[in-house]
Amino acid sequence: AYWEGHGRYARQDWRGAAEAFERQSRLTEEQAYRDRALFYLGACSEQLEDWSRAEDAYSILESESRDYEISARAVSRLGQIRLADNRPDEALTAFNRLAFDFSGSEFSRDADYWIAECQRRLGRDSSALDSYRNFLTGVYSSDYRSRALLEAARLSAAAGEDQEALAY
């Protein structure tokens, strides 16, 4: 079922891959295969826009996986799903966990950006600006750097920090 899922995943047969990965996650006794199957089940579910199923798969990984990197990826995806679903408080909890519990993971690199986005959506502009600053001073290569620069400039200008806004 695991390899069937990968074959279907490679062909972008999201529904067939999700079924195979779900079957594998229920059948296997081996934790590593179960974790990977659950992660791919979450990814396929996202492609199918089945957010509840994706969130369920990632939540299981968050609480039960012993694989550090898979857990970090699952927490990151949980935060992004929750933020997209307009649940910034829950997303903030996930991204804070990513930043602190998984600081050694490559997936925590963009955590400050996502924390800033949550803070901004919660109307906490000062906290959001601080998080954008943290992100911009520590991360030089990221898909989110341009967005962070724009938001930091906007928030700095709104706070009357014109020189800082111009620097961004």
CSV table of N, CA and C in Angstrom, one decimal:
chain,number,residue,atom,x,y,z
A,1,ALA,N,0.8,-1.2,0.0
A,1,ALA,CA,0.0,0.0,0.0
A,1,ALA,C,0.9,1.3,0.0
A,2,TYR,N,2.0,1.2,0.7
A,2,TYR,CA,2.9,2.4,0.8
A,2,TYR,C,3.4,2.7,-0.6
A,3,TRP,N,3.9,1.7,-1.3
A,3,TRP,CA,4.5,1.9,-2.6
A,3,TRP,C,3.5,2.2,-3.6
A,4,GLU,N,2.3,1.6,-3.5
A,4,GLU,CA,1.2,2.0,-4.4
A,4,GLU,C,0.9,3.4,-4.2
A,5,GLY,N,0.8,3.9,-3.0
A,5,GLY,CA,0.6,5.3,-2.7
A,5,GLY,C,1.6,6.2,-3.3
A,6,HIS,N,2.8,5.8,-3.3
A,6,HIS,CA,3.9,6.7,-3.9
A,6,HIS,C,3.7,6.7,-5.4
A,7,GLY,N,3.4,5.5,-6.0
A,7,GLY,CA,3.2,5.5,-7.5
A,7,GLY,C,2.0,6.4,-7.9
A,8,ARG,N,0.9,6.3,-7.1
A,8,ARG,CA,-0.2,7.2,-7.4
A,8,ARG,C,0.1,8.7,-7.1
A,9,TYR,N,0.9,8.9,-6.1
A,9,TYR,CA,1.3,10.3,-5.8
A,9,TYR,C,2.1,10.9,-6.9
A,10,ALA,N,3.0,10.1,-7.4
A,10,ALA,CA,3.9,10.6,-8.5
A,10,ALA,C,3.0,10.9,-9.8
A,11,ARG,N,1.9,10.2,-10.0
A,11,ARG,CA,1.0,10.5,-11.1
A,11,ARG,C,0.0,11.5,-10.7
A,12,GLN,N,0.0,12.1,-9.6
A,12,GLN,CA,-0.9,13.1,-9.1
A,12,GLN,C,-2.3,12.5,-9.0
A,13,ASP,N,-2.4,11.2,-8.7
A,13,ASP,CA,-3.7,10.6,-8.5
A,13,ASP,C,-4.0,10.7,-7.0
A,14,TRP,N,-4.4,11.9,-6.5
A,14,TRP,CA,-4.4,12.2,-5.1
A,14,TRP,C,-5.4,11.3,-4.4
A,15,ARG,N,-6.5,11.1,-4.9
A,15,ARG,CA,-7.5,10.2,-4.3
A,15,ARG,C,-7.0,8.8,-4.1
A,16,GLY,N,-6.5,8.2,-5.2
A,16,GLY,CA,-6.0,6.9,-5.1
A,16,GLY,C,-4.8,6.8,-4.1
A,17,ALA,N,-3.9,7.8,-4.2
A,17,ALA,CA,-2.8,7.8,-3.3
A,17,ALA,C,-3.2,7.9,-1.8
A,18,ALA,N,-4.2,8.8,-1.6
A,18,ALA,CA,-4.7,9.0,-0.2
A,18,ALA,C,-5.3,7.7,0.3
A,19,GLU,N,-6.0,7.0,-0.5
A,19,GLU,CA,-6.6,5.7,-0.1
A,19,GLU,C,-5.5,4.7,0.3
A,20,ALA,N,-4.5,4.6,-0.6
A,20,ALA,CA,-3.4,3.7,-0.3
A,20,ALA,C,-2.6,4.1,1.0
A,21,PHE,N,-2.3,5.3,1.1
A,21,PHE,CA,-1.6,5.8,2.3
A,21,PHE,C,-2.4,5.6,3.6
A,22,GLU,N,-3.7,5.8,3.5
A,22,GLU,CA,-4.6,5.5,4.7
A,22,GLU,C,-4.6,4.0,5.0
A,23,ARG,N,-4.7,3.2,4.0
A,23,ARG,CA,-4.6,1.7,4.2
A,23,ARG,C,-3.3,1.4,4.9
A,24,GLN,N,-2.2,1.9,4.4
A,24,GLN,CA,-0.9,1.6,4.9
A,24,GLN,C,-0.8,2.1,6.4
A,25,SER,N,-1.3,3.2,6.7
A,25,SER,CA,-1.2,3.7,8.1
A,25,SER,C,-2.0,2.9,9.1
A,26,ARG,N,-3.0,2.2,8.6
A,26,ARG,CA,-3.8,1.3,9.5
A,26,ARG,C,-3.2,-0.1,9.6
A,27,LEU,N,-2.5,-0.5,8.5
A,27,LEU,CA,-2.0,-1.9,8.4
A,27,LEU,C,-0.6,-2.1,9.1
A,28,THR,N,0.2,-1.2,9.0
A,28,THR,CA,1.6,-1.4,9.4
A,28,THR,C,1.8,-1.3,10.9
A,29,GLU,N,2.8,-2.2,11.3
A,29,GLU,CA,3.2,-2.2,12.7
A,29,GLU,C,4.5,-1.3,12.8
A,30,GLU,N,5.1,-1.1,11.7
A,30,GLU,CA,6.4,-0.3,11.7
A,30,GLU,C,6.1,1.2,11.7
A,31,GLN,N,6.6,1.8,12.8
A,31,GLN,CA,6.3,3.2,13.0
A,31,GLN,C,6.8,4.1,11.9
A,32,ALA,N,8.0,3.9,11.3
A,32,ALA,CA,8.5,4.8,10.3
A,32,ALA,C,7.6,4.8,9.0
A,33,TYR,N,7.1,3.6,8.6
A,33,TYR,CA,6.2,3.5,7.5
A,33,TYR,C,4.8,4.2,7.8
A,34,ARG,N,4.4,4.0,9.0
A,34,ARG,CA,3.1,4.6,9.4
A,34,ARG,C,3.2,6.1,9.4
A,35,ASP,N,4.3,6.6,10.0
A,35,ASP,CA,4.5,8.1,10.0
A,35,ASP,C,4.5,8.7,8.6
A,36,ARG,N,5.3,8.0,7.7
A,36,ARG,CA,5.4,8.5,6.3
A,36,ARG,C,4.1,8.4,5.6
A,37,ALA,N,3.4,7.3,5.8
A,37,ALA,CA,2.1,7.2,5.2
A,37,ALA,C,1.1,8.2,5.7
A,38,LEU,N,1.1,8.5,6.9
A,38,LEU,CA,0.2,9.6,7.5
A,38,LEU,C,0.6,11.0,6.9
A,39,PHE,N,1.9,11.2,6.8
A,39,PHE,CA,2.3,12.5,6.2
A,39,PHE,C,1.8,12.6,4.8
A,40,TYR,N,2.0,11.6,4.0
A,40,TYR,CA,1.6,11.6,2.6
A,40,TYR,C,0.1,11.7,2.5
A,41,LEU,N,-0.6,11.0,3.4
A,41,LEU,CA,-2.1,11.1,3.5
A,41,LEU,C,-2.5,12.6,3.7
A,42,GLY,N,-1.8,13.3,4.6
A,42,GLY,CA,-2.1,14.7,4.8
A,42,GLY,C,-1.8,15.5,3.6
A,43,ALA,N,-0.7,15.2,2.9
A,43,ALA,CA,-0.4,16.0,1.7
A,43,ALA,C,-1.4,15.7,0.6
A,44,CYS,N,-1.8,14.5,0.4
A,44,CYS,CA,-2.8,14.2,-0.6
A,44,CYS,C,-4.2,14.8,-0.3
A,45,SER,N,-4.5,14.8,1.0
A,45,SER,CA,-5.8,15.4,1.5
A,45,SER,C,-5.8,16.9,1.2
A,46,GLU,N,-4.6,17.5,1.4
A,46,GLU,CA,-4.5,19.0,1.0
A,46,GLU,C,-4.7,19.2,-0.5
A,47,GLN,N,-4.2,18.3,-1.3
A,47,GLN,CA,-4.4,18.5,-2.7
A,47,GLN,C,-5.9,18.3,-3.1
A,48,LEU,N,-6.6,17.5,-2.3
A,48,LEU,CA,-8.0,17.3,-2.6
A,48,LEU,C,-8.8,18.3,-1.8
A,49,GLU,N,-8.2,19.2,-1.1
A,49,GLU,CA,-8.8,20.3,-0.3
A,49,GLU,C,-9.8,19.7,0.7
A,50,ASP,N,-9.3,18.5,1.2
A,50,ASP,CA,-10.0,17.9,2.4
A,50,ASP,C,-9.2,18.3,3.6
A,51,TRP,N,-9.5,19.5,4.1
A,51,TRP,CA,-8.7,20.1,5.1
A,51,TRP,C,-8.8,19.3,6.5
A,52,SER,N,-10.0,18.8,6.7
A,52,SER,CA,-10.2,18.1,8.0
A,52,SER,C,-9.4,16.8,8.0
A,53,ARG,N,-9.4,16.1,6.9
A,53,ARG,CA,-8.6,14.9,6.9
A,53,ARG,C,-7.1,15.1,7.0
A,54,ALA,N,-6.7,16.2,6.3
A,54,ALA,CA,-5.3,16.6,6.4
A,54,ALA,C,-4.9,17.0,7.8
A,55,GLU,N,-5.8,17.7,8.4
A,55,GLU,CA,-5.5,18.2,9.8
A,55,GLU,C,-5.5,17.0,10.7
A,56,ASP,N,-6.4,16.0,10.5
A,56,ASP,CA,-6.4,14.8,11.4
A,56,ASP,C,-5.1,14.0,11.2
A,57,ALA,N,-4.6,13.9,10.0
A,57,ALA,CA,-3.4,13.1,9.8
A,57,ALA,C,-2.2,13.8,10.4
A,58,TYR,N,-2.1,15.1,10.2
A,58,TYR,CA,-1.0,15.9,10.8
A,58,TYR,C,-1.1,15.9,12.3
A,59,SER,N,-2.3,16.0,12.9
A,59,SER,CA,-2.4,16.0,14.3
A,59,SER,C,-1.9,14.7,15.0
A,60,ILE,N,-2.2,13.6,14.3
A,60,ILE,CA,-1.7,12.3,14.8
A,60,ILE,C,-0.2,12.3,14.8
A,61,LEU,N,0.4,12.8,13.7
A,61,LEU,CA,1.9,12.9,13.7
A,61,LEU,C,2.4,13.8,14.7
A,62,GLU,N,1.8,14.9,14.9
A,62,GLU,CA,2.2,15.9,16.0
A,62,GLU,C,2.3,15.2,17.3
A,63,SER,N,1.3,14.4,17.6
A,63,SER,CA,1.2,13.9,19.0
A,63,SER,C,1.9,12.5,19.1
A,64,GLU,N,2.0,11.7,18.0
A,64,GLU,CA,2.5,10.3,18.2
A,64,GLU,C,3.9,10.0,17.5
A,65,SER,N,4.3,10.8,16.5
A,65,SER,CA,5.5,10.5,15.8
A,65,SER,C,6.7,10.6,16.6
A,66,ARG,N,7.7,9.8,16.4
A,66,ARG,CA,9.0,9.9,17.1
A,66,ARG,C,10.0,10.4,16.1
A,67,ASP,N,9.6,10.6,14.9
A,67,ASP,CA,10.5,11.2,13.9
A,67,ASP,C,10.5,12.7,14.0
A,68,TYR,N,11.6,13.3,14.4
A,68,TYR,CA,11.7,14.7,14.6
A,68,TYR,C,11.3,15.6,13.4
A,69,GLU,N,11.9,15.2,12.2
A,69,GLU,CA,11.6,16.0,11.0
A,69,GLU,C,10.2,15.9,10.5
A,70,ILE,N,9.6,14.7,10.6
A,70,ILE,CA,8.2,14.5,10.1
A,70,ILE,C,7.3,15.2,11.1
A,71,SER,N,7.6,15.2,12.4
A,71,SER,CA,6.8,15.9,13.4
A,71,SER,C,6.9,17.4,13.1
A,72,ALA,N,8.0,17.9,12.8
A,72,ALA,CA,8.2,19.4,12.5
A,72,ALA,C,7.4,19.7,11.3
A,73,ARG,N,7.5,18.9,10.2
A,73,ARG,CA,6.7,19.2,9.0
A,73,ARG,C,5.2,19.2,9.3
A,74,ALA,N,4.8,18.2,10.1
A,74,ALA,CA,3.4,18.1,10.4
A,74,ALA,C,2.9,19.4,11.2
A,75,VAL,N,3.7,19.8,12.1
A,75,VAL,CA,3.3,21.0,12.9
A,75,VAL,C,3.3,22.2,12.0
A,76,SER,N,4.2,22.3,11.1
A,76,SER,CA,4.2,23.5,10.2
A,76,SER,C,3.0,23.4,9.3
A,77,ARG,N,2.6,22.3,8.7
A,77,ARG,CA,1.4,22.2,7.9
A,77,ARG,C,0.2,22.4,8.7
A,78,LEU,N,0.1,21.9,9.9
A,78,LEU,CA,-1.1,22.2,10.8
A,78,LEU,C,-1.3,23.7,11.0
A,79,GLY,N,-0.2,24.4,11.2
A,79,GLY,CA,-0.3,25.9,11.4
A,79,GLY,C,-0.8,26.5,10.2
A,80,GLN,N,-0.3,26.1,9.0
A,80,GLN,CA,-0.7,26.8,7.8
A,80,GLN,C,-2.1,26.5,7.4
A,81,ILE,N,-2.6,25.3,7.7
A,81,ILE,CA,-4.0,24.9,7.4
A,81,ILE,C,-4.9,25.7,8.4
A,82,ARG,N,-4.5,25.8,9.6
A,82,ARG,CA,-5.3,26.6,10.6
A,82,ARG,C,-5.4,28.1,10.3
A,83,LEU,N,-4.3,28.6,9.8
A,83,LEU,CA,-4.2,30.0,9.4
A,83,LEU,C,-5.1,30.2,8.2
A,84,ALA,N,-5.0,29.3,7.2
A,84,ALA,CA,-5.9,29.5,6.0
A,84,ALA,C,-7.3,29.3,6.3
A,85,ASP,N,-7.6,28.6,7.4
A,85,ASP,CA,-9.0,28.4,7.9
A,85,ASP,C,-9.5,29.5,8.8
A,86,ASN,N,-8.7,30.6,8.9
A,86,ASN,CA,-9.0,31.7,9.7
A,86,ASN,C,-9.1,31.4,11.2
A,87,ARG,N,-8.1,30.6,11.6
A,87,ARG,CA,-8.0,30.2,13.1
A,87,ARG,C,-6.6,30.6,13.5
A,88,PRO,N,-6.3,32.0,13.5
A,88,PRO,CA,-5.0,32.4,13.8
A,88,PRO,C,-4.5,32.0,15.2
A,89,ASP,N,-5.4,32.0,16.2
A,89,ASP,CA,-5.0,31.6,17.6
A,89,ASP,C,-4.4,30.1,17.6
A,90,GLU,N,-5.1,29.2,16.9
A,90,GLU,CA,-4.6,27.8,16.8
A,90,GLU,C,-3.4,27.7,16.0
A,91,ALA,N,-3.3,28.5,14.9
A,91,ALA,CA,-2.1,28.5,14.1
A,91,ALA,C,-0.9,29.0,14.9
A,92,LEU,N,-1.1,30.1,15.6
A,92,LEU,CA,-0.1,30.7,16.4
A,92,LEU,C,0.5,29.6,17.4
A,93,THR,N,-0.4,28.9,18.0
A,93,THR,CA,0.1,27.8,18.9
A,93,THR,C,1.0,26.8,18.2
A,94,ALA,N,0.6,26.4,17.0
A,94,ALA,CA,1.4,25.5,16.2
A,94,ALA,C,2.7,26.1,15.8
A,95,PHE,N,2.7,27.4,15.3
A,95,PHE,CA,4.0,28.0,14.9
A,95,PHE,C,4.9,28.3,16.1
A,96,ASN,N,4.4,28.6,17.2
A,96,ASN,CA,5.2,28.8,18.4
A,96,ASN,C,5.8,27.4,18.8
A,97,ARG,N,5.1,26.4,18.7
A,97,ARG,CA,5.6,25.0,19.0
A,97,ARG,C,6.7,24.7,18.0
A,98,LEU,N,6.5,25.0,16.7
A,98,LEU,CA,7.5,24.8,15.7
A,98,LEU,C,8.8,25.5,16.0
A,99,ALA,N,8.7,26.8,16.4
A,99,ALA,CA,9.8,27.6,16.7
A,99,ALA,C,10.6,27.1,18.0
A,100,PHE,N,9.9,26.7,19.0
A,100,PHE,CA,10.6,26.3,20.2
A,100,PHE,C,10.9,24.8,20.4
A,101,ASP,N,9.9,24.0,20.0
A,101,ASP,CA,10.1,22.5,20.1
A,101,ASP,C,10.9,21.9,19.0
A,102,PHE,N,11.0,22.6,17.9
A,102,PHE,CA,11.6,22.0,16.7
A,102,PHE,C,12.6,23.0,16.1
A,103,SER,N,13.3,23.8,17.0
A,103,SER,CA,14.2,24.8,16.5
A,103,SER,C,15.4,24.3,15.7
A,104,GLY,N,15.7,23.0,15.8
A,104,GLY,CA,16.8,22.4,15.0
A,104,GLY,C,16.3,21.9,13.6
A,105,SER,N,15.1,22.0,13.4
A,105,SER,CA,14.6,21.6,12.1
A,105,SER,C,14.6,22.7,11.0
A,106,GLU,N,14.9,22.3,9.8
A,106,GLU,CA,14.8,23.2,8.7
A,106,GLU,C,13.5,23.8,8.5
A,107,PHE,N,12.4,23.2,9.0
A,107,PHE,CA,11.1,23.7,8.9
A,107,PHE,C,10.7,24.8,9.8
A,108,SER,N,11.6,25.0,10.8
A,108,SER,CA,11.4,26.1,11.8
A,108,SER,C,11.9,27.4,11.3
A,109,ARG,N,12.7,27.3,10.2
A,109,ARG,CA,13.3,28.5,9.7
A,109,ARG,C,12.4,29.7,9.4
A,110,ASP,N,11.2,29.4,8.9
A,110,ASP,CA,10.2,30.4,8.6
A,110,ASP,C,9.2,30.6,9.7
A,111,ALA,N,9.4,30.0,10.8
A,111,ALA,CA,8.4,30.1,11.9
A,111,ALA,C,8.1,31.5,12.3
A,112,ASP,N,9.1,32.4,12.4
A,112,ASP,CA,8.9,33.8,12.8
A,112,ASP,C,8.0,34.5,11.8
A,113,TYR,N,8.1,34.2,10.5
A,113,TYR,CA,7.3,34.8,9.5
A,113,TYR,C,5.8,34.4,9.8
A,114,TRP,N,5.6,33.1,10.0
A,114,TRP,CA,4.2,32.6,10.2
A,114,TRP,C,3.7,33.2,11.6
A,115,ILE,N,4.5,33.3,12.6
A,115,ILE,CA,4.1,33.9,13.8
A,115,ILE,C,3.6,35.3,13.6
A,116,ALA,N,4.4,36.0,12.8
A,116,ALA,CA,4.1,37.4,12.5
A,116,ALA,C,2.7,37.5,11.8
A,117,GLU,N,2.5,36.6,10.8
A,117,GLU,CA,1.2,36.6,10.1
A,117,GLU,C,0.1,36.3,11.1
A,118,CYS,N,0.2,35.4,12.0
A,118,CYS,CA,-0.8,35.2,13.0
A,118,CYS,C,-1.1,36.4,13.8
A,119,GLN,N,0.0,37.0,14.3
A,119,GLN,CA,-0.1,38.2,15.2
A,119,GLN,C,-0.8,39.3,14.4
A,120,ARG,N,-0.5,39.5,13.1
A,120,ARG,CA,-1.1,40.5,12.3
A,120,ARG,C,-2.6,40.3,12.1
A,121,ARG,N,-3.0,39.0,11.9
A,121,ARG,CA,-4.4,38.7,11.7
A,121,ARG,C,-5.2,38.8,13.0
A,122,LEU,N,-4.5,38.7,14.1
A,122,LEU,CA,-5.1,38.9,15.4
A,122,LEU,C,-5.2,40.4,15.8
A,123,GLY,N,-4.6,41.2,15.0
A,123,GLY,CA,-4.7,42.7,15.3
A,123,GLY,C,-3.6,43.1,16.2
A,124,ARG,N,-2.6,42.3,16.4
A,124,ARG,CA,-1.5,42.6,17.3
A,124,ARG,C,-0.3,43.1,16.5
A,125,ASP,N,-0.4,44.3,16.0
A,125,ASP,CA,0.5,44.9,15.0
A,125,ASP,C,1.9,45.0,15.6
A,126,SER,N,2.1,45.4,16.9
A,126,SER,CA,3.4,45.6,17.5
A,126,SER,C,4.1,44.2,17.6
A,127,SER,N,3.4,43.2,18.0
A,127,SER,CA,4.0,41.9,18.1
A,127,SER,C,4.3,41.3,16.7
A,128,ALA,N,3.4,41.6,15.8
A,128,ALA,CA,3.7,41.2,14.4
A,128,ALA,C,5.0,41.8,13.9
A,129,LEU,N,5.1,43.1,14.1
A,129,LEU,CA,6.3,43.8,13.6
A,129,LEU,C,7.6,43.2,14.3
A,130,ASP,N,7.5,42.9,15.6
A,130,ASP,CA,8.7,42.3,16.2
A,130,ASP,C,9.0,41.0,15.6
A,131,SER,N,8.0,40.2,15.3
A,131,SER,CA,8.2,38.9,14.7
A,131,SER,C,8.8,39.0,13.2
A,132,TYR,N,8.3,40.0,12.5
A,132,TYR,CA,8.8,40.2,11.1
A,132,TYR,C,10.3,40.6,11.3
A,133,ARG,N,10.6,41.5,12.2
A,133,ARG,CA,12.0,41.9,12.5
A,133,ARG,C,12.9,40.7,12.8
A,134,ASN,N,12.4,39.8,13.6
A,134,ASN,CA,13.2,38.6,14.0
A,134,ASN,C,13.4,37.7,12.7
A,135,PHE,N,12.4,37.6,11.9
A,135,PHE,CA,12.5,36.8,10.7
A,135,PHE,C,13.5,37.4,9.8
A,136,LEU,N,13.4,38.7,9.5
A,136,LEU,CA,14.2,39.4,8.6
A,136,LEU,C,15.7,39.5,9.0
A,137,THR,N,16.0,39.5,10.3
A,137,THR,CA,17.4,39.5,10.8
A,137,THR,C,18.0,38.1,10.8
A,138,GLY,N,17.2,37.1,10.8
A,138,GLY,CA,17.8,35.8,10.8
A,138,GLY,C,17.7,34.9,9.6
A,139,VAL,N,16.8,35.3,8.7
A,139,VAL,CA,16.5,34.5,7.5
A,139,VAL,C,16.8,35.3,6.2
A,140,TYR,N,17.8,34.9,5.4
A,140,TYR,CA,18.1,35.7,4.3
A,140,TYR,C,17.6,35.1,3.0
A,141,SER,N,17.3,33.8,3.0
A,141,SER,CA,16.8,33.1,1.8
A,141,SER,C,15.5,32.4,2.2
A,142,SER,N,14.4,32.9,1.7
A,142,SER,CA,13.1,32.3,2.0
A,142,SER,C,12.1,32.8,1.0
A,143,ASP,N,11.2,32.0,0.6
A,143,ASP,CA,10.1,32.4,-0.3
A,143,ASP,C,9.3,33.5,0.4
A,144,TYR,N,9.3,33.7,1.7
A,144,TYR,CA,8.5,34.6,2.4
A,144,TYR,C,9.2,35.9,2.7
A,145,ARG,N,10.4,36.1,2.3
A,145,ARG,CA,11.2,37.3,2.7
A,145,ARG,C,10.6,38.6,2.1
A,146,SER,N,10.2,38.5,0.8
A,146,SER,CA,9.6,39.7,0.2
A,146,SER,C,8.4,40.1,0.9
A,147,ARG,N,7.5,39.2,1.2
A,147,ARG,CA,6.3,39.5,1.9
A,147,ARG,C,6.5,40.1,3.2
A,148,ALA,N,7.5,39.5,3.9
A,148,ALA,CA,7.9,40.0,5.2
A,148,ALA,C,8.4,41.5,5.2
A,149,LEU,N,9.2,41.7,4.2
A,149,LEU,CA,9.7,43.1,4.0
A,149,LEU,C,8.6,44.1,3.8
A,150,LEU,N,7.6,43.7,2.9
A,150,LEU,CA,6.5,44.6,2.7
A,150,LEU,C,5.7,44.8,3.9
A,151,GLU,N,5.4,43.8,4.6
A,151,GLU,CA,4.5,43.9,5.8
A,151,GLU,C,5.3,44.7,6.9
A,152,ALA,N,6.6,44.4,7.1
A,152,ALA,CA,7.4,45.1,8.1
A,152,ALA,C,7.4,46.6,7.7
A,153,ALA,N,7.6,47.0,6.5
A,153,ALA,CA,7.5,48.4,6.1
A,153,ALA,C,6.2,49.0,6.3
A,154,ARG,N,5.1,48.3,6.0
A,154,ARG,CA,3.8,48.8,6.3
A,154,ARG,C,3.5,49.0,7.8
A,155,LEU,N,3.9,48.0,8.6
A,155,LEU,CA,3.6,48.2,10.0
A,155,LEU,C,4.6,49.2,10.7
A,156,SER,N,5.8,49.3,10.2
A,156,SER,CA,6.7,50.4,10.7
A,156,SER,C,6.2,51.8,10.4
A,157,ALA,N,5.7,51.9,9.2
A,157,ALA,CA,5.1,53.2,8.8
A,157,ALA,C,3.9,53.6,9.6
A,158,ALA,N,3.1,52.6,9.9
A,158,ALA,CA,1.9,52.8,10.7
A,158,ALA,C,2.2,53.1,12.1
A,159,ALA,N,3.3,52.6,12.6
A,159,ALA,CA,3.8,52.9,14.0
A,159,ALA,C,4.6,54.2,14.1
A,160,GLY,N,4.7,54.9,12.9
A,160,GLY,CA,5.5,56.2,12.9
A,160,GLY,C,7.0,56.0,12.8
A,161,GLU,N,7.4,54.8,12.5
A,161,GLU,CA,8.8,54.5,12.4
A,161,GLU,C,9.2,54.7,10.9
A,162,ASP,N,9.2,55.9,10.5
A,162,ASP,CA,9.4,56.2,9.0
A,162,ASP,C,10.8,55.7,8.5
A,163,GLN,N,11.9,56.0,9.3
A,163,GLN,CA,13.2,55.5,8.9
A,163,GLN,C,13.3,54.0,8.7
A,164,GLU,N,12.7,53.3,9.7
A,164,GLU,CA,12.7,51.9,9.6
A,164,GLU,C,11.9,51.4,8.4
A,165,ALA,N,10.8,52.0,8.2
A,165,ALA,CA,9.9,51.7,7.0
A,165,ALA,C,10.7,51.9,5.7
A,166,LEU,N,11.4,53.0,5.6
A,166,LEU,CA,12.2,53.2,4.4
A,166,LEU,C,13.3,52.2,4.2
A,167,ALA,N,13.9,51.8,5.3
A,167,ALA,CA,15.0,50.8,5.3
A,167,ALA,C,14.5,49.5,4.7
A,168,TYR,N,13.3,49.1,4.9
A,168,TYR,CA,12.7,47.9,4.4
A,168,TYR,C,12.5,48.1,2.9
